[in-house]
Amino acid sequence: AWGDALVADGQYAAAETQYRRVLHAAPDKSDRLSAVYCGLGDTHLRRGTLDRAVLDYRKALLARGDDDRAATSLAEAMLALGRADTGEALAHLERLRERAPGKKMSERAELALGRLWVQHGKIDEARHLLAPMAEDLALAPALRAQALATLAELLKIRISVVSTLSAVTGFAAAAHGFSWAMAHACLGVFLLAC
């Protein structure tokens, strides 16, 4: 609202000025604060100053902890930075998901949650969340492409695990006098059970 149109138009300095005016005019309204800090974060995100975007999204969440946009944007900015310390963003998104079981999160929030789950090793949760998104033809193409890319990343992880297990199983079998074929048959049974 206040500076969103300016951000969309690429007028980042004007948008930041507008957001800061709103901050000074009504510094105590949590809904407004959250939206303004999200707008400032979006401005920094588009400018490429991701660390500043993370700070603004955190301020938005301090103003209103259940803000779907702020939690999602925080996760996206942290992932764009390649940060490993995304536990904070993960906790916000998981709380949003649990807050009302019947209420659906935005697709952006679900995608960010799935990507964070992959980063934190929650592979099955990520797969169950992202697979329907990848198949949803009504979903925005960019979100669907990100869901597919994240699922492809999951496949690489699984292939890597299978290759490692296969090699370990083969060496263990040879050490104990089993044939490689017998070892791989056992590995296949194990993988089917997973």
Tab-separated table of N, CA, C and O in Angstrom, residues 35-136:
chain	number	residue	atom	x	y	z
A	35	ALA	N	3.569	-4.591	8.301
A	35	ALA	CA	3.464	-4.368	6.854
A	35	ALA	C	4.562	-3.420	6.359
A	35	ALA	O	5.150	-3.640	5.286
A	36	VAL	N	4.853	-2.369	7.138
A	36	VAL	CA	5.878	-1.412	6.721
A	36	VAL	C	7.258	-2.069	6.728
A	36	VAL	O	8.036	-1.900	5.780
A	37	TYR	N	7.552	-2.831	7.771
A	37	TYR	CA	8.856	-3.500	7.806
A	37	TYR	C	8.974	-4.550	6.701
A	37	TYR	O	10.053	-4.744	6.139
A	38	CYS	N	7.871	-5.210	6.377
A	38	CYS	CA	7.909	-6.139	5.237
A	38	CYS	C	8.207	-5.376	3.947
A	38	CYS	O	8.995	-5.826	3.115
A	39	GLY	N	7.582	-4.212	3.786
A	39	GLY	CA	7.846	-3.393	2.606
A	39	GLY	C	9.291	-2.949	2.533
A	39	GLY	O	9.923	-2.989	1.466
A	40	LEU	N	9.834	-2.534	3.683
A	40	LEU	CA	11.255	-2.163	3.716
A	40	LEU	C	12.130	-3.368	3.372
A	40	LEU	O	13.104	-3.250	2.620
A	41	GLY	N	11.770	-4.514	3.915
A	41	GLY	CA	12.514	-5.737	3.604
A	41	GLY	C	12.470	-6.063	2.125
A	41	GLY	O	13.488	-6.414	1.520
A	42	ASP	N	11.282	-5.909	1.523
A	42	ASP	CA	11.143	-6.158	0.084
A	42	ASP	C	12.015	-5.198	-0.728
A	42	ASP	O	12.621	-5.592	-1.723
A	43	THR	N	12.071	-3.940	-0.265
A	43	THR	CA	12.910	-2.950	-0.932
A	43	THR	C	14.374	-3.380	-0.901
A	43	THR	O	15.066	-3.359	-1.925
A	44	HIS	N	14.830	-3.807	0.267
A	44	HIS	CA	16.227	-4.252	0.393
A	44	HIS	C	16.473	-5.544	-0.389
A	44	HIS	O	17.538	-5.713	-0.987
A	45	LEU	N	15.498	-6.429	-0.390
A	45	LEU	CA	15.627	-7.681	-1.140
A	45	LEU	C	15.827	-7.388	-2.625
A	45	LEU	O	16.721	-7.943	-3.268
A	46	ARG	N	15.013	-6.498	-3.161
A	46	ARG	CA	15.112	-6.157	-4.588
A	46	ARG	C	16.408	-5.410	-4.909
A	46	ARG	O	16.935	-5.526	-6.013
A	47	ARG	N	16.901	-4.647	-3.947
A	47	ARG	CA	18.170	-3.935	-4.145
A	47	ARG	C	19.359	-4.873	-4.026
A	47	ARG	O	20.477	-4.521	-4.381
A	48	GLY	N	19.137	-6.050	-3.448
A	48	GLY	CA	20.226	-6.995	-3.253
A	48	GLY	C	20.930	-6.866	-1.920
A	48	GLY	O	21.941	-7.512	-1.688
A	49	THR	N	20.411	-6.028	-1.035
A	49	THR	CA	20.989	-5.892	0.309
A	49	THR	C	20.233	-6.854	1.239
A	49	THR	O	19.373	-6.450	2.027
A	50	LEU	N	20.560	-8.129	1.085
A	50	LEU	CA	19.804	-9.193	1.746
A	50	LEU	C	19.929	-9.175	3.264
A	50	LEU	O	18.971	-9.501	3.962
A	51	ASP	N	21.101	-8.812	3.789
A	51	ASP	CA	21.251	-8.755	5.248
A	51	ASP	C	20.304	-7.720	5.854
A	51	ASP	O	19.709	-7.962	6.907
A	52	ARG	N	20.159	-6.591	5.188
A	52	ARG	CA	19.220	-5.568	5.675
A	52	ARG	C	17.784	-6.050	5.542
A	52	ARG	O	16.941	-5.743	6.383
A	53	ALA	N	17.498	-6.802	4.477
A	53	ALA	CA	16.150	-7.362	4.308
A	53	ALA	C	15.830	-8.300	5.470
A	53	ALA	O	14.734	-8.244	6.042
A	54	VAL	N	16.788	-9.155	5.840
A	54	VAL	CA	16.589	-10.079	6.960
A	54	VAL	C	16.266	-9.295	8.239
A	54	VAL	O	15.344	-9.649	8.980
A	55	LEU	N	16.994	-8.221	8.487
A	55	LEU	CA	16.743	-7.401	9.688
A	55	LEU	C	15.333	-6.813	9.680
A	55	LEU	O	14.648	-6.814	10.707
A	56	ASP	N	14.891	-6.329	8.531
A	56	ASP	CA	13.549	-5.745	8.453
A	56	ASP	C	12.462	-6.805	8.610
A	56	ASP	O	11.447	-6.557	9.269
A	57	TYR	N	12.661	-7.976	8.039
A	57	TYR	CA	11.663	-9.038	8.207
A	57	TYR	C	11.600	-9.492	9.671
A	57	TYR	O	10.525	-9.805	10.187
A	58	ARG	N	12.735	-9.504	10.337
A	58	ARG	CA	12.732	-9.817	11.771
A	58	ARG	C	11.946	-8.780	12.561
A	58	ARG	O	11.197	-9.112	13.480
A	59	LYS	N	12.109	-7.506	12.215
A	59	LYS	CA	11.354	-6.441	12.890
A	59	LYS	C	9.854	-6.613	12.634
A	59	LYS	O	9.040	-6.381	13.527
A	60	ALA	N	9.501	-7.017	11.430
A	60	ALA	CA	8.088	-7.260	11.111
A	60	ALA	C	7.530	-8.374	11.988
A	60	ALA	O	6.405	-8.282	12.497
A	61	LEU	N	8.327	-9.414	12.189
A	61	LEU	CA	7.871	-10.530	13.025
A	61	LEU	C	7.829	-10.153	14.501
A	61	LEU	O	7.009	-10.687	15.247
A	62	LEU	N	8.690	-9.241	14.925
A	62	LEU	CA	8.603	-8.740	16.299
A	62	LEU	C	7.312	-7.947	16.505
A	62	LEU	O	6.701	-8.016	17.574
A	63	ALA	N	6.905	-7.219	15.480
A	63	ALA	CA	5.674	-6.443	15.568
A	63	ALA	C	4.439	-7.349	15.553
A	63	ALA	O	3.474	-7.111	16.267
A	64	ARG	N	4.489	-8.384	14.736
A	64	ARG	CA	3.353	-9.312	14.637
A	64	ARG	C	3.896	-10.685	14.266
A	64	ARG	O	4.201	-10.960	13.106
A	65	GLY	N	4.018	-11.541	15.255
A	65	GLY	CA	4.666	-12.838	15.090
A	65	GLY	C	3.967	-13.812	14.174
A	65	GLY	O	4.569	-14.781	13.723
A	66	ASP	N	2.691	-13.576	13.877
A	66	ASP	CA	1.955	-14.512	13.025
A	66	ASP	C	1.797	-13.998	11.595
A	66	ASP	O	0.904	-14.405	10.874
A	67	ASP	N	2.696	-13.124	11.182
A	67	ASP	CA	2.623	-12.533	9.856
A	67	ASP	C	3.197	-13.499	8.817
A	67	ASP	O	4.414	-13.715	8.753
A	68	ASP	N	2.319	-14.080	8.016
A	68	ASP	CA	2.693	-15.049	6.977
A	68	ASP	C	3.708	-14.437	6.005
A	68	ASP	O	4.725	-15.058	5.685
A	69	ARG	N	3.445	-13.218	5.572
A	69	ARG	CA	4.337	-12.562	4.605
A	69	ARG	C	5.731	-12.361	5.194
A	69	ARG	O	6.740	-12.615	4.524
A	70	ALA	N	5.801	-11.899	6.440
A	70	ALA	CA	7.104	-11.638	7.061
A	70	ALA	C	7.887	-12.934	7.255
A	70	ALA	O	9.088	-12.990	6.980
A	71	ALA	N	7.218	-13.984	7.737
A	71	ALA	CA	7.890	-15.268	7.968
A	71	ALA	C	8.390	-15.859	6.654
A	71	ALA	O	9.521	-16.359	6.567
A	72	THR	N	7.561	-15.785	5.633
A	72	THR	CA	7.946	-16.311	4.321
A	72	THR	C	9.109	-15.522	3.736
A	72	THR	O	10.085	-16.095	3.241
A	73	SER	N	9.012	-14.200	3.812
A	73	SER	CA	10.069	-13.347	3.260
A	73	SER	C	11.382	-13.527	4.003
A	73	SER	O	12.452	-13.520	3.392
A	74	LEU	N	11.310	-13.699	5.330
A	74	LEU	CA	12.520	-13.960	6.112
A	74	LEU	C	13.188	-15.244	5.626
A	74	LEU	O	14.398	-15.282	5.392
A	75	ALA	N	12.399	-16.290	5.455
A	75	ALA	CA	12.943	-17.568	4.979
A	75	ALA	C	13.565	-17.414	3.598
A	75	ALA	O	14.674	-17.892	3.340
A	76	GLU	N	12.868	-16.730	2.691
A	76	GLU	CA	13.383	-16.559	1.328
A	76	GLU	C	14.688	-15.761	1.321
A	76	GLU	O	15.621	-16.103	0.587
A	77	ALA	N	14.748	-14.713	2.141
A	77	ALA	CA	15.976	-13.908	2.192
A	77	ALA	C	17.130	-14.723	2.759
A	77	ALA	O	18.256	-14.663	2.242
A	78	MET	N	16.871	-15.506	3.801
A	78	MET	CA	17.933	-16.331	4.394
A	78	MET	C	18.405	-17.396	3.410
A	78	MET	O	19.602	-17.665	3.303
A	79	LEU	N	17.464	-18.006	2.702
A	79	LEU	CA	17.840	-19.010	1.702
A	79	LEU	C	18.632	-18.364	0.570
A	79	LEU	O	19.604	-18.939	0.075
A	80	ALA	N	18.241	-17.162	0.147
A	80	ALA	CA	18.972	-16.461	-0.923
A	80	ALA	C	20.392	-16.120	-0.492
A	80	ALA	O	21.310	-16.121	-1.311
A	81	LEU	N	20.558	-15.847	0.793
A	81	LEU	CA	21.898	-15.564	1.320
A	81	LEU	C	22.742	-16.832	1.445
A	81	LEU	O	23.943	-16.759	1.656
A	82	GLY	N	22.088	-17.984	1.361
A	82	GLY	CA	22.798	-19.246	1.537
A	82	GLY	C	23.157	-19.502	2.987
A	82	GLY	O	24.121	-20.203	3.281
A	83	ARG	N	22.378	-18.931	3.886
A	83	ARG	CA	22.686	-19.057	5.308
A	83	ARG	C	22.311	-20.432	5.825
A	83	ARG	O	21.308	-21.015	5.439
A	84	ALA	N	23.126	-20.930	6.698
A	84	ALA	CA	22.873	-22.223	7.321
A	84	ALA	C	22.041	-22.070	8.593
A	84	ALA	O	21.411	-23.016	9.038
A	85	ASP	N	22.017	-20.866	9.161
A	85	ASP	CA	21.308	-20.645	10.421
A	85	ASP	C	19.861	-20.206	10.181
A	85	ASP	O	19.423	-19.154	10.596
A	86	THR	N	19.119	-21.059	9.500
A	86	THR	CA	17.739	-20.740	9.139
A	86	THR	C	16.731	-21.293	10.129
A	86	THR	O	15.535	-21.293	9.859
A	87	GLY	N	17.187	-21.756	11.274
A	87	GLY	CA	16.284	-22.325	12.277
A	87	GLY	C	15.214	-21.351	12.721
A	87	GLY	O	14.069	-21.741	12.971
A	88	GLU	N	15.559	-20.081	12.827
A	88	GLU	CA	14.593	-19.047	13.222
A	88	GLU	C	13.445	-18.970	12.217
A	88	GLU	O	12.266	-18.964	12.589
A	89	ALA	N	13.778	-18.906	10.933
A	89	ALA	CA	12.747	-18.835	9.891
A	89	ALA	C	11.919	-20.114	9.877
A	89	ALA	O	10.689	-20.067	9.733
A	90	LEU	N	12.571	-21.246	10.048
A	90	LEU	CA	11.863	-22.524	10.092
A	90	LEU	C	10.867	-22.542	11.246
A	90	LEU	O	9.722	-22.955	11.082
A	91	ALA	N	11.283	-22.079	12.408
A	91	ALA	CA	10.394	-22.068	13.574
A	91	ALA	C	9.167	-21.191	13.325
A	91	ALA	O	8.040	-21.577	13.663
A	92	HIS	N	9.363	-20.022	12.708
A	92	HIS	CA	8.226	-19.139	12.409
A	92	HIS	C	7.247	-19.816	11.457
A	92	HIS	O	6.033	-19.788	11.681
A	93	LEU	N	7.759	-20.433	10.396
A	93	LEU	CA	6.876	-21.068	9.414
A	93	LEU	C	6.176	-22.293	10.000
A	93	LEU	O	4.999	-22.529	9.722
A	94	GLU	N	6.882	-23.060	10.814
A	94	GLU	CA	6.229	-24.221	11.436
A	94	GLU	C	5.134	-23.773	12.404
A	94	GLU	O	4.078	-24.398	12.475
A	95	ARG	N	5.374	-22.667	13.137
A	95	ARG	CA	4.327	-22.140	14.023
A	95	ARG	C	3.117	-21.676	13.212
A	95	ARG	O	1.978	-21.907	13.600
A	96	LEU	N	3.371	-21.021	12.089
A	96	LEU	CA	2.262	-20.587	11.241
A	96	LEU	C	1.453	-21.782	10.750
A	96	LEU	O	0.231	-21.729	10.694
A	97	ARG	N	2.148	-22.837	10.412
A	97	ARG	CA	1.464	-24.034	9.905
A	97	ARG	C	0.625	-24.697	10.992
A	97	ARG	O	-0.448	-25.217	10.725
A	98	GLU	N	1.108	-24.663	12.223
A	98	GLU	CA	0.410	-25.305	13.335
A	98	GLU	C	-0.662	-24.431	13.961
A	98	GLU	O	-1.503	-24.939	14.686
A	99	ARG	N	-0.651	-23.124	13.696
A	99	ARG	CA	-1.543	-22.191	14.400
A	99	ARG	C	-3.015	-22.516	14.221
A	99	ARG	O	-3.805	-22.343	15.122
A	100	ALA	N	-3.381	-22.943	13.048
A	100	ALA	CA	-4.766	-23.316	12.778
A	100	ALA	C	-4.738	-24.406	11.718
A	100	ALA	O	-4.553	-24.117	10.542
A	101	PRO	N	-4.898	-25.657	12.143
A	101	PRO	CA	-4.771	-26.768	11.189
A	101	PRO	C	-5.654	-26.637	9.945
A	101	PRO	O	-5.281	-27.071	8.884
A	102	GLY	N	-6.813	-25.988	10.075
A	102	GLY	CA	-7.697	-25.855	8.924
A	102	GLY	C	-7.335	-24.702	8.012
A	102	GLY	O	-7.809	-24.610	6.890
A	103	LYS	N	-6.481	-23.794	8.474
A	103	LYS	CA	-6.115	-22.624	7.679
A	103	LYS	C	-4.883	-22.926	6.842
A	103	LYS	O	-3.867	-23.357	7.354
A	104	LYS	N	-4.984	-22.689	5.551
A	104	LYS	CA	-3.887	-22.992	4.633
A	104	LYS	C	-2.909	-21.818	4.583
A	104	LYS	O	-3.297	-20.665	4.544
A	105	MET	N	-1.640	-22.147	4.567
A	105	MET	CA	-0.596	-21.136	4.383
A	105	MET	C	-0.575	-20.729	2.909
A	105	MET	O	-1.065	-21.456	2.048
A	106	SER	N	0.039	-19.599	2.626
A	106	SER	CA	0.200	-19.198	1.229
A	106	SER	C	1.132	-20.197	0.536
A	106	SER	O	1.925	-20.881	1.188
A	107	GLU	N	1.023	-20.271	-0.775
A	107	GLU	CA	1.899	-21.177	-1.528
A	107	GLU	C	3.361	-20.798	-1.342
A	107	GLU	O	4.228	-21.668	-1.249
A	108	ARG	N	3.651	-19.486	-1.305
A	108	ARG	CA	5.036	-19.032	-1.074
A	108	ARG	C	5.543	-19.540	0.263
A	108	ARG	O	6.686	-19.975	0.386
A	109	ALA	N	4.671	-19.486	1.296
A	109	ALA	CA	5.071	-19.942	2.624
A	109	ALA	C	5.317	-21.449	2.618
A	109	ALA	O	6.286	-21.930	3.201
A	110	GLU	N	4.445	-22.195	1.951
A	110	GLU	CA	4.627	-23.653	1.881
A	110	GLU	C	5.919	-24.006	1.149
A	110	GLU	O	6.643	-24.909	1.563
A	111	LEU	N	6.193	-23.308	0.068
A	111	LEU	CA	7.426	-23.564	-0.684
A	111	LEU	C	8.651	-23.262	0.177
A	111	LEU	O	9.597	-24.054	0.228
A	112	ALA	N	8.632	-22.130	0.869
A	112	ALA	CA	9.760	-21.773	1.746
A	112	ALA	C	9.926	-22.809	2.851
A	112	ALA	O	11.048	-23.215	3.170
A	113	LEU	N	8.800	-23.263	3.426
A	113	LEU	CA	8.861	-24.283	4.469
A	113	LEU	C	9.465	-25.577	3.916
A	113	LEU	O	10.337	-26.183	4.551
A	114	GLY	N	9.032	-25.980	2.731
A	114	GLY	CA	9.590	-27.187	2.113
A	114	GLY	C	11.088	-27.074	1.868
A	114	GLY	O	11.846	-28.003	2.145
A	115	ARG	N	11.522	-25.916	1.394
A	115	ARG	CA	12.954	-25.705	1.149
A	115	ARG	C	13.740	-25.739	2.462
A	115	ARG	O	14.841	-26.290	2.524
A	116	LEU	N	13.176	-25.152	3.515
A	116	LEU	CA	13.852	-25.174	4.820
A	116	LEU	C	13.888	-26.588	5.383
A	116	LEU	O	14.889	-26.986	5.992
A	117	TRP	N	12.809	-27.341	5.200
A	117	TRP	CA	12.810	-28.732	5.667
A	117	TRP	C	13.917	-29.530	4.989
A	117	TRP	O	14.576	-30.351	5.622
A	118	VAL	N	14.127	-29.307	3.695
A	118	VAL	CA	15.227	-29.986	2.991
A	118	VAL	C	16.549	-29.610	3.642
A	118	VAL	O	17.374	-30.472	3.942
A	119	GLN	N	16.745	-28.315	3.885
A	119	GLN	CA	17.989	-27.847	4.478
A	119	GLN	C	18.214	-28.447	5.862
A	119	GLN	O	19.343	-28.697	6.259
A	120	HIS	N	17.137	-28.707	6.595
A	120	HIS	CA	17.244	-29.236	7.955
A	120	HIS	C	17.088	-30.755	8.008
A	120	HIS	O	16.936	-31.318	9.094
A	121	GLY	N	17.107	-31.406	6.838
A	121	GLY	CA	17.087	-32.866	6.799
A	121	GLY	C	15.729	-33.502	6.994
A	121	GLY	O	15.627	-34.713	7.199
A	122	LYS	N	14.675	-32.741	6.935
A	122	LYS	CA	13.315	-33.285	7.072
A	122	LYS	C	12.790	-33.630	5.672
A	122	LYS	O	11.871	-33.001	5.145
A	123	ILE	N	13.404	-34.647	5.113
A	123	ILE	CA	13.196	-34.997	3.705
A	123	ILE	C	11.760	-35.453	3.425
A	123	ILE	O	11.140	-35.002	2.466
A	124	ASP	N	11.242	-36.356	4.242
A	124	ASP	CA	9.887	-36.871	3.994
A	124	ASP	C	8.841	-35.768	4.119
A	124	ASP	O	7.908	-35.697	3.315
A	125	GLU	N	8.992	-34.892	5.122
A	125	GLU	CA	8.049	-33.791	5.284
A	125	GLU	C	8.070	-32.889	4.053
A	125	GLU	O	7.029	-32.480	3.544
A	126	ALA	N	9.280	-32.599	3.572
A	126	ALA	CA	9.424	-31.744	2.399
A	126	ALA	C	8.778	-32.383	1.173
A	126	ALA	O	8.051	-31.731	0.423
A	127	ARG	N	9.019	-33.671	1.002
A	127	ARG	CA	8.456	-34.375	-0.163
A	127	ARG	C	6.936	-34.358	-0.127
A	127	ARG	O	6.283	-34.071	-1.134
A	128	HIS	N	6.346	-34.627	1.034
A	128	HIS	CA	4.879	-34.659	1.149
A	128	HIS	C	4.265	-33.275	0.930
A	128	HIS	O	3.139	-33.174	0.440
A	129	LEU	N	4.981	-32.228	1.280
A	129	LEU	CA	4.481	-30.870	1.089
A	129	LEU	C	4.656	-30.403	-0.351
A	129	LEU	O	3.758	-29.792	-0.936
A	130	LEU	N	5.810	-30.704	-0.945
A	130	LEU	CA	6.148	-30.146	-2.253
A	130	LEU	C	5.615	-30.945	-3.442
A	130	LEU	O	5.362	-30.363	-4.503
A	131	ALA	N	5.444	-32.254	-3.298
A	131	ALA	CA	4.988	-33.066	-4.436
A	131	ALA	C	3.638	-32.587	-4.976
A	131	ALA	O	3.495	-32.411	-6.198
A	132	PRO	N	2.636	-32.331	-4.119
A	132	PRO	CA	1.371	-31.822	-4.663
A	132	PRO	C	1.519	-30.455	-5.332
A	132	PRO	O	0.842	-30.164	-6.320
A	133	MET	N	2.429	-29.627	-4.824
A	133	MET	CA	2.653	-28.320	-5.448
A	133	MET	C	3.238	-28.489	-6.845
A	133	MET	O	2.859	-27.766	-7.777
A	134	ALA	N	4.141	-29.424	-6.999
A	134	ALA	CA	4.787	-29.656	-8.298
A	134	ALA	C	3.790	-30.168	-9.334
A	134	ALA	O	3.958	-29.935	-10.530
A	135	GLU	N	2.748	-30.844	-8.864
A	135	GLU	CA	1.744	-31.409	-9.768
A	135	GLU	C	0.578	-30.465	-10.031
A	135	GLU	O	-0.225	-30.711	-10.920
A	136	ASP	N	0.471	-29.383	-9.276
A	136	ASP	CA	-0.655	-28.458	-9.364
A	136	ASP	C	-0.488	-27.519	-10.557
A	136	ASP	O	0.269	-26.552	-10.509
